[in-house]
Tab-separated table of C-alpha atoms and ligand atoms in Angstrom:
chain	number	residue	atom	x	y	z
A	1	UNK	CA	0.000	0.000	0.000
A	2	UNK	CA	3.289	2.389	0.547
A	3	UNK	CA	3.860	3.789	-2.671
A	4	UNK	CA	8.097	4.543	-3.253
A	5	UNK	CA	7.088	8.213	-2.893
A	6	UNK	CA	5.475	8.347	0.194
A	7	UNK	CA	7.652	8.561	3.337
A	8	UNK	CA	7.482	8.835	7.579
A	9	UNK	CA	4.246	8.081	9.081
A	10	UNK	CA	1.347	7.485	6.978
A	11	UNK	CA	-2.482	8.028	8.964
A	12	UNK	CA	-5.938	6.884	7.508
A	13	UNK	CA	-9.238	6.668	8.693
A	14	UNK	CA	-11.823	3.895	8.776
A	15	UNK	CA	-15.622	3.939	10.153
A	16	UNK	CA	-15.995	0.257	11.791
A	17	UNK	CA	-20.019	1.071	12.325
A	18	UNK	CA	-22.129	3.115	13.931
A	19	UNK	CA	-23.940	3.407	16.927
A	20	UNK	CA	-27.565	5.453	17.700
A	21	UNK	CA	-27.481	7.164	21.076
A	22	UNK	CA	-29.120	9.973	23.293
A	23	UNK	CA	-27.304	12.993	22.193
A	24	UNK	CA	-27.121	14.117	25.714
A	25	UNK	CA	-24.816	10.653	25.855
A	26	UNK	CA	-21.860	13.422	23.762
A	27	UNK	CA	-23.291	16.879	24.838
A	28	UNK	CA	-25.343	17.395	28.306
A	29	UNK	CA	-28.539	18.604	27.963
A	30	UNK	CA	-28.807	18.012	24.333
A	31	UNK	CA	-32.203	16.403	22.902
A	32	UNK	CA	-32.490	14.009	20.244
A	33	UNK	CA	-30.543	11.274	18.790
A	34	UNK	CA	-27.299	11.085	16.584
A	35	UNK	CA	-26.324	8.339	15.079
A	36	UNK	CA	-22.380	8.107	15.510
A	37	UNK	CA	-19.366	6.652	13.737
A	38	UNK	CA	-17.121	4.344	15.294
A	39	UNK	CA	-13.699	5.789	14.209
A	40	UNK	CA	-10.110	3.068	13.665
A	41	UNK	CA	-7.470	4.806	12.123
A	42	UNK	CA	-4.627	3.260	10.637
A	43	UNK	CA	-0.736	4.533	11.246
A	44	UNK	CA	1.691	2.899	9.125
A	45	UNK	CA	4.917	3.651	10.894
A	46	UNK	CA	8.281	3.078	8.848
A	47	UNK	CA	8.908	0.247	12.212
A	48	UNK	CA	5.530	-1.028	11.687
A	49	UNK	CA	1.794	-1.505	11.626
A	50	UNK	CA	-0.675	0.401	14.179
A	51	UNK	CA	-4.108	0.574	15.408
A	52	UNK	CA	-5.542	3.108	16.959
A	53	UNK	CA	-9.113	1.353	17.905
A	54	UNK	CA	-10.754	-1.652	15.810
A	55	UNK	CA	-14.407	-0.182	15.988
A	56	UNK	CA	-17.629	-2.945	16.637
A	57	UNK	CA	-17.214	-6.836	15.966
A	58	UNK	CA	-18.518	-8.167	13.478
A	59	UNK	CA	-20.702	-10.123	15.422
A	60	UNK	CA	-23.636	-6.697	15.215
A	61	UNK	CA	-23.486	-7.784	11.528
A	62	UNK	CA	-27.395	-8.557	10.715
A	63	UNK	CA	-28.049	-8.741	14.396
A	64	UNK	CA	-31.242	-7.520	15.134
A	65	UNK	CA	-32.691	-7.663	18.833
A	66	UNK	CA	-30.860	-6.057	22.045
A	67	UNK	CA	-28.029	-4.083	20.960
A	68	UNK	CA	-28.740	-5.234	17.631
A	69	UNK	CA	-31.215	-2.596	17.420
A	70	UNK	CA	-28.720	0.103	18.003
A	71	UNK	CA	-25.806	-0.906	16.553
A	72	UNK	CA	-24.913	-0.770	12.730
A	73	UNK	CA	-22.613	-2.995	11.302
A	74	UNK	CA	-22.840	-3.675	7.503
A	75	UNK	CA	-21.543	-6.610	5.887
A	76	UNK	CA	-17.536	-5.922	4.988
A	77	UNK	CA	-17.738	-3.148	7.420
A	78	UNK	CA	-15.707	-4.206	10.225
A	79	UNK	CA	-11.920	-3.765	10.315
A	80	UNK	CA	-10.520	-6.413	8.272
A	81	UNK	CA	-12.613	-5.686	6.018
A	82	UNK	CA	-11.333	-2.336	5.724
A	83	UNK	CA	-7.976	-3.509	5.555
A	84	UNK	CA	-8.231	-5.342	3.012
A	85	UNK	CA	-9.767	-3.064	1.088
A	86	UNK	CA	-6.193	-1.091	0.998
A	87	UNK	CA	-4.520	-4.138	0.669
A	88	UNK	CA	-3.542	-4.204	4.403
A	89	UNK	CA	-3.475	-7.830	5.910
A	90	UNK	CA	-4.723	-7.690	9.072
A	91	UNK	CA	-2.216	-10.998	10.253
A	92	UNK	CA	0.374	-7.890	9.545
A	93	UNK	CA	-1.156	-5.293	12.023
A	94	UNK	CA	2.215	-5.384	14.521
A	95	UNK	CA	0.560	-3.126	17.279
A	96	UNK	CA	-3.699	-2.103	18.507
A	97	UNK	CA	-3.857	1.047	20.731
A	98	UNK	CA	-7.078	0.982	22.588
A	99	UNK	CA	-8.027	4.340	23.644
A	100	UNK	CA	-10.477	2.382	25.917
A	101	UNK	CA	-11.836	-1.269	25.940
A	102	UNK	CA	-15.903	-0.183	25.299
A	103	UNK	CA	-17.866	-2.215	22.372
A	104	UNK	CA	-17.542	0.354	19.677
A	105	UNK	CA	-13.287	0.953	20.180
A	106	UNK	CA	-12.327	-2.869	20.952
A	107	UNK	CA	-15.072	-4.689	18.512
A	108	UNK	CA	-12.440	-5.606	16.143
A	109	UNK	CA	-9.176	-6.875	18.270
A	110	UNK	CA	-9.897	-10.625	17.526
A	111	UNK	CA	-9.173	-9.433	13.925
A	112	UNK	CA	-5.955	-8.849	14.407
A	113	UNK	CA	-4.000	-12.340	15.362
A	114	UNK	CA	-0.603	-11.313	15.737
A	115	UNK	CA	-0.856	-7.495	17.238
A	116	UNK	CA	0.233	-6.732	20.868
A	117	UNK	CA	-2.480	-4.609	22.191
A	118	UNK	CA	-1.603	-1.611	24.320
A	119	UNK	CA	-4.097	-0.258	26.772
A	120	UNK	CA	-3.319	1.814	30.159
A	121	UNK	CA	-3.771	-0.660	33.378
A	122	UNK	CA	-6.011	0.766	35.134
A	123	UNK	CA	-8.457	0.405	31.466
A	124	UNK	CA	-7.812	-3.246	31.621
A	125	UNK	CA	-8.873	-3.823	35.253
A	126	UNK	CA	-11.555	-1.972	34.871
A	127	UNK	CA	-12.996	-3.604	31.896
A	128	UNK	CA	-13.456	-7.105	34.005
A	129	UNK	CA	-14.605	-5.272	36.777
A	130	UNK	CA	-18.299	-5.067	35.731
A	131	UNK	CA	-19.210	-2.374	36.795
A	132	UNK	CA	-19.908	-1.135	33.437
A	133	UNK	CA	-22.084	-2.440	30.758
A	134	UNK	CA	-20.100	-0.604	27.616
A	135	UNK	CA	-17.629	-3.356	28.057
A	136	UNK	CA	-18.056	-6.978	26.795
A	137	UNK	CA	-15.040	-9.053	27.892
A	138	UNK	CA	-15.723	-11.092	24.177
A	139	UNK	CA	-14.339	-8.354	22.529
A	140	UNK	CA	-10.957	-8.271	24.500
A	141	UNK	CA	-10.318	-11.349	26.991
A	142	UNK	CA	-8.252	-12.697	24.252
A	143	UNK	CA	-5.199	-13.929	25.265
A	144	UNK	CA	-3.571	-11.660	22.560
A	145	UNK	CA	-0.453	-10.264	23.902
A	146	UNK	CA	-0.379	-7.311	26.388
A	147	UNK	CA	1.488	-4.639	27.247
A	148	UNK	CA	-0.513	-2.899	29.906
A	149	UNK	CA	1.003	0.695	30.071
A	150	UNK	CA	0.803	3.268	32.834
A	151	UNK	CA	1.049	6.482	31.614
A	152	UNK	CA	2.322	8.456	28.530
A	153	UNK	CA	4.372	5.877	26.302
A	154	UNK	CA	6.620	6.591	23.363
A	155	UNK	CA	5.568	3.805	20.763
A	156	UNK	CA	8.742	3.543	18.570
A	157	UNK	CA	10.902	6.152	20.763
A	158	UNK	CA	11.315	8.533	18.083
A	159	UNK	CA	8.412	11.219	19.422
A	160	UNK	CA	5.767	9.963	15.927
A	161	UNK	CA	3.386	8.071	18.319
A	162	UNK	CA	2.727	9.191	21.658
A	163	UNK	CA	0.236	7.691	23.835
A	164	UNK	CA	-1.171	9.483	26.625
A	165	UNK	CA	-3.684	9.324	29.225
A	166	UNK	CA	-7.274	11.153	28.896
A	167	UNK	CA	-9.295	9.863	31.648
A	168	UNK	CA	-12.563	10.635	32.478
A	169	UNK	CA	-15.073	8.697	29.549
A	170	UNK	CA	-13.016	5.626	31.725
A	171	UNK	CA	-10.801	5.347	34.549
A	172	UNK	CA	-8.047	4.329	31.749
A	173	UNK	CA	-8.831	6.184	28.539
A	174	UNK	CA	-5.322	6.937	26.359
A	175	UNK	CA	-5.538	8.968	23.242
A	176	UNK	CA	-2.623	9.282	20.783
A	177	UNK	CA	-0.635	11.902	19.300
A	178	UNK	CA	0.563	11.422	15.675
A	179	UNK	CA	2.817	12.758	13.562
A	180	UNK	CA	2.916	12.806	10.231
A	181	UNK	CA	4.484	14.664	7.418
A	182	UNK	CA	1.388	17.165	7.088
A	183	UNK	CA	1.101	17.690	10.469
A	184	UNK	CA	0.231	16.771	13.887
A	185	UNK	CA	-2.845	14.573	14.580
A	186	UNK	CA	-4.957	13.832	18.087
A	187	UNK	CA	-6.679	10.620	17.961
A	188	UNK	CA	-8.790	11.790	20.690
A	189	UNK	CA	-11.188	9.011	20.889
A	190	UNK	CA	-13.943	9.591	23.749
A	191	UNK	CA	-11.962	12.272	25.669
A	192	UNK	CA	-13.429	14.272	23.154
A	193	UNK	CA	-16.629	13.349	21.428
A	194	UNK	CA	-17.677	16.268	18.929
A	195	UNK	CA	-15.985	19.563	17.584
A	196	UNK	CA	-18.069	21.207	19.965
A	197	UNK	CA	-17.350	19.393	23.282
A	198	UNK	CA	-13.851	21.473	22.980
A	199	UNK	CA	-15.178	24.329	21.615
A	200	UNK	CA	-17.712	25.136	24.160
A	201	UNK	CA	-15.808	22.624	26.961
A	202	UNK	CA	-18.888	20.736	27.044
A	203	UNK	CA	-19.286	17.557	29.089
A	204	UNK	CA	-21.110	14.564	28.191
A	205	UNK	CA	-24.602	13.893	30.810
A	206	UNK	CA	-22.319	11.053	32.156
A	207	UNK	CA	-19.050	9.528	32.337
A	208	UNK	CA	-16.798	7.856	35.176
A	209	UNK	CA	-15.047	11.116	36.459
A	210	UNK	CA	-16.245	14.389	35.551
A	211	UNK	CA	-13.323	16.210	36.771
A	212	UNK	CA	-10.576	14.072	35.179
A	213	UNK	CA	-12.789	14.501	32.177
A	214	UNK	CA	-12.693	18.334	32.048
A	215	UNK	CA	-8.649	18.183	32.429
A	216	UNK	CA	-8.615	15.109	29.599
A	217	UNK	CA	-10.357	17.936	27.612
A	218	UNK	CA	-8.019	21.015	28.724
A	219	UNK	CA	-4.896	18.834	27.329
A	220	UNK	CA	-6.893	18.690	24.259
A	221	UNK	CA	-7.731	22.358	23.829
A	222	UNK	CA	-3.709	22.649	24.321
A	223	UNK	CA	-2.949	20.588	21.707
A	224	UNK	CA	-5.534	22.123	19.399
A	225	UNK	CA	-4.192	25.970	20.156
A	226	UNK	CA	-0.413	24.924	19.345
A	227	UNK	CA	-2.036	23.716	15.872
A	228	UNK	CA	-2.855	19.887	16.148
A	229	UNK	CA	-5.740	18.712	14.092
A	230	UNK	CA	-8.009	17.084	16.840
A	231	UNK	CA	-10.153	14.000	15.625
A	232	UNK	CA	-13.020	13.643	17.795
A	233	UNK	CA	-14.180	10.798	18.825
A	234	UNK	CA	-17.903	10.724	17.219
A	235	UNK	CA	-18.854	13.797	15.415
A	236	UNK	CA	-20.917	12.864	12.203
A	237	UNK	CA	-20.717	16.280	10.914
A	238	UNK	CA	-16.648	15.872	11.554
A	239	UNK	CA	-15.969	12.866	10.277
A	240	UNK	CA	-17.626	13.122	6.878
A	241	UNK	CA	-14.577	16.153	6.172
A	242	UNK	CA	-12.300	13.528	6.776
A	243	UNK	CA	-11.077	11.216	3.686
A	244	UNK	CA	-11.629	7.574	3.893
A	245	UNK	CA	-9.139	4.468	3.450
A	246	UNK	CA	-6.755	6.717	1.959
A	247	UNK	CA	-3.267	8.644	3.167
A	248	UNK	CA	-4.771	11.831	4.978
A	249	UNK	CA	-3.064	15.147	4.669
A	250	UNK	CA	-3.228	17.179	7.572
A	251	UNK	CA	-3.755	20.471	5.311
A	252	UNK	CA	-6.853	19.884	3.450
A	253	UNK	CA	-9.456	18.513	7.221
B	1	ZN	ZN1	-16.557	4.747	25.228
């Protein structure tokens, strides 16, 4: 898929499904529904192959009753899929950053057979806790290998992928920093779930830690003022501006 022309760290976007929820769920005191993407990206680093979330399973394919009736999963939508599609094999995917272990960010990690998956510790306890029914230990009590971080974490050690911790959504969310040769991306994930939620610092109705959530968010708005391009974590309106399945470039979202 690297064409001899194209050089440092490659980014592209995927939409594993989508999901129909209170908008209050993104924005407090909002009324109506949206109907949200579930965003993966791809990062093809020159020392190797990275996920940043694997949206739903494909088990929601043609499911119909209980969550069924919320979640959207077409046929050939789910990560592989999408992979394939750019002539990715998934059996090559080296790493999969979680930004947290919910339905619609860890769907796809049984996809992936020969990634390490990278998710803060305290997101990995928490998601066999139970105490929260976003989290279905199908999607992620694998036996895949683990590297259970704590903390920021250089990926490669040459400053191109930085994880870091935005709490709040969960006790261990992680978003990642990304940079590529137009620019600087955020792969916010659910710190962050519309344009708006940093633009008017606007909480969700819920979420495990409203404080931690507000600072996840002030990190953002950081990042955004010393010219990142943020990618929230489920803004419609957002996410059709951004290209699919192909190399994105910074300049033109
Ligand atoms: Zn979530």
């Amino acid at each position: 898929m690297r064409t001899s022309d194209q050089k440092g760290v490659l980014l592209y976007a995927f939409t594993c499904g989508h999901i129909t929820l209170p908008m209050s769920f993104f924005l407090d005191g909002e009324s109506g529904k949206a109907k949200v993407p579930a965003c993966v990206f791809l990062i093809d680093h020159p020392k190797g192959l990275v996920l940043f979330d694997t949206g739903f399973s494909d088990r929601f394919v043609g499911m119909e009753k209980g969550l069924g009736k919320i979640v959207d999963m077409p046929e050939g939508g789910c990560v592989a899929d999408r992979l394939e599609e750019i002539g990715v094999d998934p059996a090559k995917i080296d790493y999969v950053v979680n930004s947290h272990l919910h339905i619609d960010h860890a769907g796809g990690n049984h996809l992936l057979p020969n990634a390490t998956i990278i998710v803060q510790a305290a997101e990995w306890d928490f998601g066999f806790s139970g105490e929260d029914t976003a989290y279905d230990k199908v999607d992620f009590d694998l036996g895949q290998p683990l590297n259970r971080i704590n903390g920021e974490h250089d990926l490669f050690g040459d400053g191109s992928l930085i994880i870091f911790p935005t709490a709040g959504h969960t006790p261990g969310h992680q978003s990642m920093r990304v940079q590529t040769a137009t620019g600087e991306a955020v792969l916010a994930a659910d710190c962050c779930n519309m344009r708006r939620s940093l633009d008017e610092m606007h909480l969700p109705d819920h979420c495990y830690n409203m404080d931690q959530y507000r600072g996840s968010l002030e990190k953002l708005s950081q990042l955004r003022r010393a010219g990142a391009q943020i990618f929230y974590g489920h803004d419609p309106d957002f996410w059709a501006s951004v290209p699919q399945s192909e190399n994105l470039d910074l300049t033109t979202i």
